[in-house]
């Protein structure tokens, strides 16, 4: 049982390049999330999805896009990379049947992205 | 005032000590509360949920004080392996309202 799988683990981008961070979960979770964590800071929500075909912005969505075509996959797209997007990115998932209450988050291992 | 606030620490304690962290939250409508543990350069992992009546899991005890809007985590008989950052997470009822604190770093020494 893989849980939440993120790829790549590390990536260095030049300013203006684009890339997609992949996230897949095999737990049949309906909720999926993308967070970024800067050094010494808490996790900030970028985008989230409550089910296939449904996505919504979190606290820091600018510069990112997401899609959720299947329950399993929730890729995060950076179109024009900027140094401010240097961070560690975590994908997470959870299962909830009637609203996000006590379902804990399961995190992927993270992607360390550097934009230079 | 930040939505979720934690003392960043570090808390340096000897092995075997008891240590407690608090976390305050600003939204009185917050519905559920969690403690996560994050090791250096790793993903956060759920340590325990926090229930209204308080709950215990081995050496770990979590408490919720709704009147004063804080949650606490008590670790008894600290082990070297408890060294990590402890994140307070507060859910105010929607997917986008899961707010993480910046974490409290614990260092347990010999």
PDB file of C-alpha atoms in Angstrom:
ATOM      1  CA  UNK A   1       0.000   0.000   0.000  1.00  0.00           C
ATOM      2  CA  UNK A   2       1.867   3.077  -1.245  1.00  0.00           C
ATOM      3  CA  UNK A   3      -0.285   5.778   0.422  1.00  0.00           C
ATOM      4  CA  UNK A   4       0.473   9.198  -1.079  1.00  0.00           C
ATOM      5  CA  UNK A   5       3.221   9.225  -3.699  1.00  0.00           C
ATOM      6  CA  UNK A   6       4.881  12.419  -4.873  1.00  0.00           C
ATOM      7  CA  UNK A   7       7.343  12.851  -7.708  1.00  0.00           C
ATOM      8  CA  UNK A   8       9.936  14.166  -8.192  1.00  0.00           C
ATOM      9  CA  UNK A   9      11.657  14.311  -4.791  1.00  0.00           C
ATOM     10  CA  UNK A  10      13.965  17.140  -5.871  1.00  0.00           C
ATOM     11  CA  UNK A  11      14.002  19.580  -8.757  1.00  0.00           C
ATOM     12  CA  UNK A  12      15.951  22.660  -9.756  1.00  0.00           C
ATOM     13  CA  UNK A  13      14.234  25.027 -12.181  1.00  0.00           C
ATOM     14  CA  UNK A  14      15.409  28.134 -13.948  1.00  0.00           C
ATOM     15  CA  UNK A  15      13.260  31.251 -13.697  1.00  0.00           C
ATOM     16  CA  UNK A  16      10.451  31.110 -16.231  1.00  0.00           C
ATOM     17  CA  UNK A  17      10.493  27.345 -16.686  1.00  0.00           C
ATOM     18  CA  UNK A  18       7.426  25.260 -16.032  1.00  0.00           C
ATOM     19  CA  UNK A  19       6.916  21.893 -14.407  1.00  0.00           C
ATOM     20  CA  UNK A  20       4.304  19.602 -12.951  1.00  0.00           C
ATOM     21  CA  UNK A  21       4.553  18.060  -9.526  1.00  0.00           C
ATOM     22  CA  UNK A  22       2.826  14.714  -9.497  1.00  0.00           C
ATOM     23  CA  UNK A  23       0.743  13.355  -6.640  1.00  0.00           C
ATOM     24  CA  UNK A  24      -1.125  10.073  -6.486  1.00  0.00           C
ATOM     25  CA  UNK A  25      -2.924   8.289  -3.674  1.00  0.00           C
ATOM     26  CA  UNK A  26      -4.229   4.741  -3.571  1.00  0.00           C
ATOM     27  CA  UNK A  27      -6.423   5.017  -0.470  1.00  0.00           C
ATOM     28  CA  UNK A  28      -9.574   6.095  -2.333  1.00  0.00           C
ATOM     29  CA  UNK A  29      -9.499   9.415  -0.484  1.00  0.00           C
ATOM     30  CA  UNK A  30     -11.862  12.065  -1.798  1.00  0.00           C
ATOM     31  CA  UNK A  31     -10.004  15.109  -0.437  1.00  0.00           C
ATOM     32  CA  UNK A  32      -6.589  16.054  -1.757  1.00  0.00           C
ATOM     33  CA  UNK A  33      -4.427  19.057  -0.967  1.00  0.00           C
ATOM     34  CA  UNK A  34      -1.251  20.809  -1.999  1.00  0.00           C
ATOM     35  CA  UNK A  35       0.767  22.661   0.635  1.00  0.00           C
ATOM     36  CA  UNK A  36       4.039  24.523   0.533  1.00  0.00           C
ATOM     37  CA  UNK A  37       6.367  24.870   3.492  1.00  0.00           C
ATOM     38  CA  UNK A  38       9.029  27.539   3.619  1.00  0.00           C
ATOM     39  CA  UNK A  39      11.878  27.288   6.170  1.00  0.00           C
ATOM     40  CA  UNK A  40      10.666  28.062   9.691  1.00  0.00           C
ATOM     41  CA  UNK A  41       7.111  28.574   8.481  1.00  0.00           C
ATOM     42  CA  UNK A  42       3.908  26.635   8.754  1.00  0.00           C
ATOM     43  CA  UNK A  43       2.306  24.802   5.870  1.00  0.00           C
ATOM     44  CA  UNK A  44       0.360  27.049   3.534  1.00  0.00           C
ATOM     45  CA  UNK A  45      -2.493  25.632   1.470  1.00  0.00           C
ATOM     46  CA  UNK A  46      -2.097  26.220  -2.263  1.00  0.00           C
ATOM     47  CA  UNK A  47      -5.054  24.343  -3.742  1.00  0.00           C
ATOM     48  CA  UNK A  48      -7.382  21.606  -2.642  1.00  0.00           C
ATOM     49  CA  UNK A  49      -9.928  19.263  -4.147  1.00  0.00           C
ATOM     50  CA  UNK A  50     -12.947  17.621  -2.566  1.00  0.00           C
ATOM     51  CA  UNK A  51     -13.414  15.136  -5.387  1.00  0.00           C
ATOM     52  CA  UNK A  52     -12.721  14.382  -9.034  1.00  0.00           C
ATOM     53  CA  UNK A  53     -13.484  17.393 -11.198  1.00  0.00           C
ATOM     54  CA  UNK A  54     -13.646  19.826  -8.263  1.00  0.00           C
ATOM     55  CA  UNK A  55     -10.786  22.088  -7.230  1.00  0.00           C
ATOM     56  CA  UNK A  56     -10.567  25.292  -5.257  1.00  0.00           C
ATOM     57  CA  UNK A  57      -7.994  27.863  -4.229  1.00  0.00           C
ATOM     58  CA  UNK A  58      -6.327  27.835  -0.869  1.00  0.00           C
ATOM     59  CA  UNK A  59      -4.378  30.560   0.856  1.00  0.00           C
ATOM     60  CA  UNK A  60      -1.508  30.986  -1.669  1.00  0.00           C
ATOM     61  CA  UNK A  61      -2.730  29.901  -5.150  1.00  0.00           C
ATOM     62  CA  UNK A  62      -0.986  32.529  -7.308  1.00  0.00           C
ATOM     63  CA  UNK A  63       1.465  31.036  -9.775  1.00  0.00           C
ATOM     64  CA  UNK A  64      -0.004  27.538  -9.573  1.00  0.00           C
ATOM     65  CA  UNK A  65      -2.694  25.478 -11.244  1.00  0.00           C
ATOM     66  CA  UNK A  66      -4.206  22.103 -10.467  1.00  0.00           C
ATOM     67  CA  UNK A  67      -6.508  19.558 -11.992  1.00  0.00           C
ATOM     68  CA  UNK A  68      -8.315  16.538 -10.594  1.00  0.00           C
ATOM     69  CA  UNK A  69      -9.441  14.321 -13.442  1.00  0.00           C
ATOM     70  CA  UNK A  70      -9.392  11.159 -11.329  1.00  0.00           C
ATOM     71  CA  UNK A  71      -9.825  10.367  -7.639  1.00  0.00           C
ATOM     72  CA  UNK A  72      -6.232   9.149  -7.457  1.00  0.00           C
ATOM     73  CA  UNK A  73      -4.260  11.955  -9.081  1.00  0.00           C
ATOM     74  CA  UNK A  74      -3.851  15.619  -8.191  1.00  0.00           C
ATOM     75  CA  UNK A  75      -0.990  17.244 -10.145  1.00  0.00           C
ATOM     76  CA  UNK A  76       0.271  20.748  -9.359  1.00  0.00           C
ATOM     77  CA  UNK A  77       1.462  22.879 -12.267  1.00  0.00           C
ATOM     78  CA  UNK A  78       3.928  25.766 -12.084  1.00  0.00           C
ATOM     79  CA  UNK A  79       3.737  27.720 -15.327  1.00  0.00           C
ATOM     80  CA  UNK A  80       6.410  30.424 -14.960  1.00  0.00           C
ATOM     81  CA  UNK A  81       8.697  29.499 -12.103  1.00  0.00           C
ATOM     82  CA  UNK A  82       9.861  32.332  -9.855  1.00  0.00           C
ATOM     83  CA  UNK A  83      12.436  32.342  -7.014  1.00  0.00           C
ATOM     84  CA  UNK A  84       9.575  32.940  -4.558  1.00  0.00           C
ATOM     85  CA  UNK A  85       8.334  29.446  -5.395  1.00  0.00           C
ATOM     86  CA  UNK A  86      11.445  27.858  -3.931  1.00  0.00           C
ATOM     87  CA  UNK A  87       9.959  25.705  -1.211  1.00  0.00           C
ATOM     88  CA  UNK A  88       9.088  22.198  -0.111  1.00  0.00           C
ATOM     89  CA  UNK A  89       5.788  21.038  -1.558  1.00  0.00           C
ATOM     90  CA  UNK A  90       3.633  18.460   0.173  1.00  0.00           C
ATOM     91  CA  UNK A  91       0.649  16.697  -1.269  1.00  0.00           C
ATOM     92  CA  UNK A  92      -1.861  15.258   1.178  1.00  0.00           C
ATOM     93  CA  UNK A  93      -5.109  13.351   1.109  1.00  0.00           C
ATOM     94  CA  UNK A  94      -7.902  12.495   3.485  1.00  0.00           C
ATOM     95  CA  UNK A  95     -11.245  10.775   3.452  1.00  0.00           C
ATOM     96  CA  UNK A  96     -14.374  12.479   4.624  1.00  0.00           C
ATOM     97  CA  UNK A  97     -17.976  11.563   4.063  1.00  0.00           C
ATOM     98  CA  UNK A  98     -19.893  14.592   5.304  1.00  0.00           C
ATOM     99  CA  UNK A  99     -17.406  17.447   5.689  1.00  0.00           C
ATOM    100  CA  UNK A 100     -13.807  17.829   6.824  1.00  0.00           C
ATOM    101  CA  UNK A 101     -14.007  16.997  10.491  1.00  0.00           C
ATOM    102  CA  UNK A 102     -11.790  14.439  12.111  1.00  0.00           C
ATOM    103  CA  UNK A 103     -10.267  12.767   9.062  1.00  0.00           C
ATOM    104  CA  UNK A 104      -6.497  13.087   9.410  1.00  0.00           C
ATOM    105  CA  UNK A 105      -4.250  14.090   6.547  1.00  0.00           C
ATOM    106  CA  UNK A 106      -1.873  11.599   4.961  1.00  0.00           C
ATOM    107  CA  UNK A 107       1.120  13.319   3.432  1.00  0.00           C
ATOM    108  CA  UNK A 108       3.441  12.414   0.618  1.00  0.00           C
ATOM    109  CA  UNK A 109       7.220  12.593   1.126  1.00  0.00           C
ATOM    110  CA  UNK A 110       7.466  16.055  -0.361  1.00  0.00           C
ATOM    111  CA  UNK A 111       9.141  17.680  -3.367  1.00  0.00           C
ATOM    112  CA  UNK A 112      12.032  20.059  -2.744  1.00  0.00           C
ATOM    113  CA  UNK A 113      11.956  22.703  -5.453  1.00  0.00           C
ATOM    114  CA  UNK A 114      14.621  25.333  -6.045  1.00  0.00           C
ATOM    115  CA  UNK A 115      14.103  28.103  -8.593  1.00  0.00           C
ATOM    116  CA  UNK A 116      17.244  29.996  -9.600  1.00  0.00           C
TER     117      UNK A 116
ATOM    118  CA  UNK B   1      -3.388  37.749  15.841  1.00  0.00           C
ATOM    119  CA  UNK B   2      -2.371  34.618  13.914  1.00  0.00           C
ATOM    120  CA  UNK B   3      -5.040  31.945  13.429  1.00  0.00           C
ATOM    121  CA  UNK B   4      -2.875  29.329  15.098  1.00  0.00           C
ATOM    122  CA  UNK B   5       0.089  30.228  17.279  1.00  0.00           C
ATOM    123  CA  UNK B   6       2.795  28.078  18.754  1.00  0.00           C
ATOM    124  CA  UNK B   7       5.971  28.822  20.670  1.00  0.00           C
ATOM    125  CA  UNK B   8       8.696  27.888  18.166  1.00  0.00           C
ATOM    126  CA  UNK B   9      11.079  26.715  20.915  1.00  0.00           C
ATOM    127  CA  UNK B  10      13.401  24.958  20.850  1.00  0.00           C
ATOM    128  CA  UNK B  11      12.514  23.136  24.011  1.00  0.00           C
ATOM    129  CA  UNK B  12      15.667  21.380  25.173  1.00  0.00           C
ATOM    130  CA  UNK B  13      14.888  18.696  27.753  1.00  0.00           C
ATOM    131  CA  UNK B  14      16.815  15.747  29.195  1.00  0.00           C
ATOM    132  CA  UNK B  15      15.715  12.206  28.544  1.00  0.00           C
ATOM    133  CA  UNK B  16      12.990  11.168  30.962  1.00  0.00           C
ATOM    134  CA  UNK B  17      11.656  14.675  31.456  1.00  0.00           C
ATOM    135  CA  UNK B  18       8.058  15.755  31.044  1.00  0.00           C
ATOM    136  CA  UNK B  19       7.440  18.559  28.580  1.00  0.00           C
ATOM    137  CA  UNK B  20       4.293  20.387  27.528  1.00  0.00           C
ATOM    138  CA  UNK B  21       3.469  22.562  24.543  1.00  0.00           C
ATOM    139  CA  UNK B  22       0.510  24.840  24.052  1.00  0.00           C
ATOM    140  CA  UNK B  23      -1.118  26.060  20.885  1.00  0.00           C
ATOM    141  CA  UNK B  24      -3.634  28.906  20.754  1.00  0.00           C
ATOM    142  CA  UNK B  25      -6.227  29.417  18.045  1.00  0.00           C
ATOM    143  CA  UNK B  26      -8.223  32.518  17.197  1.00  0.00           C
ATOM    144  CA  UNK B  27     -11.372  31.113  15.565  1.00  0.00           C
ATOM    145  CA  UNK B  28     -13.889  30.171  18.226  1.00  0.00           C
ATOM    146  CA  UNK B  29     -15.821  28.190  15.578  1.00  0.00           C
ATOM    147  CA  UNK B  30     -12.931  25.740  15.173  1.00  0.00           C
ATOM    148  CA  UNK B  31     -14.223  22.208  15.230  1.00  0.00           C
ATOM    149  CA  UNK B  32     -11.393  19.754  15.332  1.00  0.00           C
ATOM    150  CA  UNK B  33      -7.825  19.743  16.447  1.00  0.00           C
ATOM    151  CA  UNK B  34      -4.756  17.637  15.829  1.00  0.00           C
ATOM    152  CA  UNK B  35      -1.128  17.300  16.745  1.00  0.00           C
ATOM    153  CA  UNK B  36       1.260  16.289  13.979  1.00  0.00           C
ATOM    154  CA  UNK B  37       4.910  15.411  14.280  1.00  0.00           C
ATOM    155  CA  UNK B  38       7.430  16.471  11.661  1.00  0.00           C
ATOM    156  CA  UNK B  39      10.976  15.199  11.596  1.00  0.00           C
ATOM    157  CA  UNK B  40      13.644  17.293   9.919  1.00  0.00           C
ATOM    158  CA  UNK B  41      13.110  17.459   6.156  1.00  0.00           C
ATOM    159  CA  UNK B  42      10.288  14.908   6.296  1.00  0.00           C
ATOM    160  CA  UNK B  43       6.545  15.023   5.852  1.00  0.00           C
ATOM    161  CA  UNK B  44       4.224  15.693   8.808  1.00  0.00           C
ATOM    162  CA  UNK B  45       2.651  12.629  10.374  1.00  0.00           C
ATOM    163  CA  UNK B  46      -0.422  12.512  12.560  1.00  0.00           C
ATOM    164  CA  UNK B  47       0.487  12.100  16.214  1.00  0.00           C
ATOM    165  CA  UNK B  48      -2.985  12.317  17.677  1.00  0.00           C
ATOM    166  CA  UNK B  49      -6.347  13.959  17.379  1.00  0.00           C
ATOM    167  CA  UNK B  50      -7.472  16.137  20.271  1.00  0.00           C
ATOM    168  CA  UNK B  51     -10.867  15.408  21.748  1.00  0.00           C
ATOM    169  CA  UNK B  52     -12.965  17.674  23.940  1.00  0.00           C
ATOM    170  CA  UNK B  53     -12.588  15.418  26.966  1.00  0.00           C
ATOM    171  CA  UNK B  54      -8.847  15.094  26.504  1.00  0.00           C
ATOM    172  CA  UNK B  55      -7.155  11.947  25.331  1.00  0.00           C
ATOM    173  CA  UNK B  56      -4.073   9.923  25.999  1.00  0.00           C
ATOM    174  CA  UNK B  57      -1.935   7.694  23.821  1.00  0.00           C
ATOM    175  CA  UNK B  58       0.865   6.069  25.764  1.00  0.00           C
ATOM    176  CA  UNK B  59       3.224   8.810  26.925  1.00  0.00           C
ATOM    177  CA  UNK B  60       1.293  11.506  25.056  1.00  0.00           C
ATOM    178  CA  UNK B  61      -1.687  13.429  26.427  1.00  0.00           C
ATOM    179  CA  UNK B  62      -3.662  16.010  24.495  1.00  0.00           C
ATOM    180  CA  UNK B  63      -6.071  18.502  26.023  1.00  0.00           C
ATOM    181  CA  UNK B  64      -8.497  21.037  24.591  1.00  0.00           C
ATOM    182  CA  UNK B  65      -9.586  24.188  26.398  1.00  0.00           C
ATOM    183  CA  UNK B  66     -12.347  25.789  24.336  1.00  0.00           C
ATOM    184  CA  UNK B  67     -12.954  28.618  26.801  1.00  0.00           C
ATOM    185  CA  UNK B  68      -9.376  29.850  26.497  1.00  0.00           C
ATOM    186  CA  UNK B  69      -8.998  28.602  22.927  1.00  0.00           C
ATOM    187  CA  UNK B  70      -5.912  26.501  23.240  1.00  0.00           C
ATOM    188  CA  UNK B  71      -4.823  22.912  22.917  1.00  0.00           C
ATOM    189  CA  UNK B  72      -1.915  21.299  24.686  1.00  0.00           C
ATOM    190  CA  UNK B  73       0.357  18.320  24.234  1.00  0.00           C
ATOM    191  CA  UNK B  74       2.092  16.692  27.184  1.00  0.00           C
ATOM    192  CA  UNK B  75       4.919  14.239  26.660  1.00  0.00           C
ATOM    193  CA  UNK B  76       5.983  12.151  29.645  1.00  0.00           C
ATOM    194  CA  UNK B  77       9.249  10.255  30.004  1.00  0.00           C
ATOM    195  CA  UNK B  78      10.781  11.936  26.941  1.00  0.00           C
ATOM    196  CA  UNK B  79      12.857   9.766  24.636  1.00  0.00           C
ATOM    197  CA  UNK B  80      15.635  10.813  22.287  1.00  0.00           C
ATOM    198  CA  UNK B  81      13.362   9.691  19.460  1.00  0.00           C
ATOM    199  CA  UNK B  82      10.774  12.302  20.479  1.00  0.00           C
ATOM    200  CA  UNK B  83      13.075  15.011  19.098  1.00  0.00           C
ATOM    201  CA  UNK B  84      11.072  16.597  16.295  1.00  0.00           C
ATOM    202  CA  UNK B  85       8.868  19.553  15.481  1.00  0.00           C
ATOM    203  CA  UNK B  86       5.293  19.296  16.756  1.00  0.00           C
ATOM    204  CA  UNK B  87       2.663  20.979  14.607  1.00  0.00           C
ATOM    205  CA  UNK B  88      -0.686  22.107  15.906  1.00  0.00           C
ATOM    206  CA  UNK B  89      -3.475  21.841  13.318  1.00  0.00           C
ATOM    207  CA  UNK B  90      -6.899  23.398  13.659  1.00  0.00           C
ATOM    208  CA  UNK B  91      -9.870  22.682  11.428  1.00  0.00           C
ATOM    209  CA  UNK B  92     -12.587  25.308  11.324  1.00  0.00           C
ATOM    210  CA  UNK B  93     -15.020  23.213   9.361  1.00  0.00           C
ATOM    211  CA  UNK B  94     -14.143  23.375   5.678  1.00  0.00           C
ATOM    212  CA  UNK B  95     -11.372  21.876   3.601  1.00  0.00           C
ATOM    213  CA  UNK B  96      -9.710  25.250   3.179  1.00  0.00           C
ATOM    214  CA  UNK B  97      -9.826  26.033   6.883  1.00  0.00           C
ATOM    215  CA  UNK B  98      -7.275  23.485   8.036  1.00  0.00           C
ATOM    216  CA  UNK B  99      -4.634  25.762   9.526  1.00  0.00           C
ATOM    217  CA  UNK B 100      -1.176  24.654  10.588  1.00  0.00           C
ATOM    218  CA  UNK B 101       0.872  26.290  13.286  1.00  0.00           C
ATOM    219  CA  UNK B 102       4.527  26.939  12.567  1.00  0.00           C
ATOM    220  CA  UNK B 103       5.497  24.191  14.987  1.00  0.00           C
ATOM    221  CA  UNK B 104       7.339  23.778  18.272  1.00  0.00           C
ATOM    222  CA  UNK B 105      10.760  22.191  18.105  1.00  0.00           C
ATOM    223  CA  UNK B 106      11.654  19.666  20.781  1.00  0.00           C
ATOM    224  CA  UNK B 107      15.192  18.465  21.366  1.00  0.00           C
ATOM    225  CA  UNK B 108      15.620  15.641  23.864  1.00  0.00           C
ATOM    226  CA  UNK B 109      19.185  15.173  25.094  1.00  0.00           C
ATOM    227  CA  UNK B 110      21.071  12.550  27.081  1.00  0.00           C
TER     228      UNK B 110
END
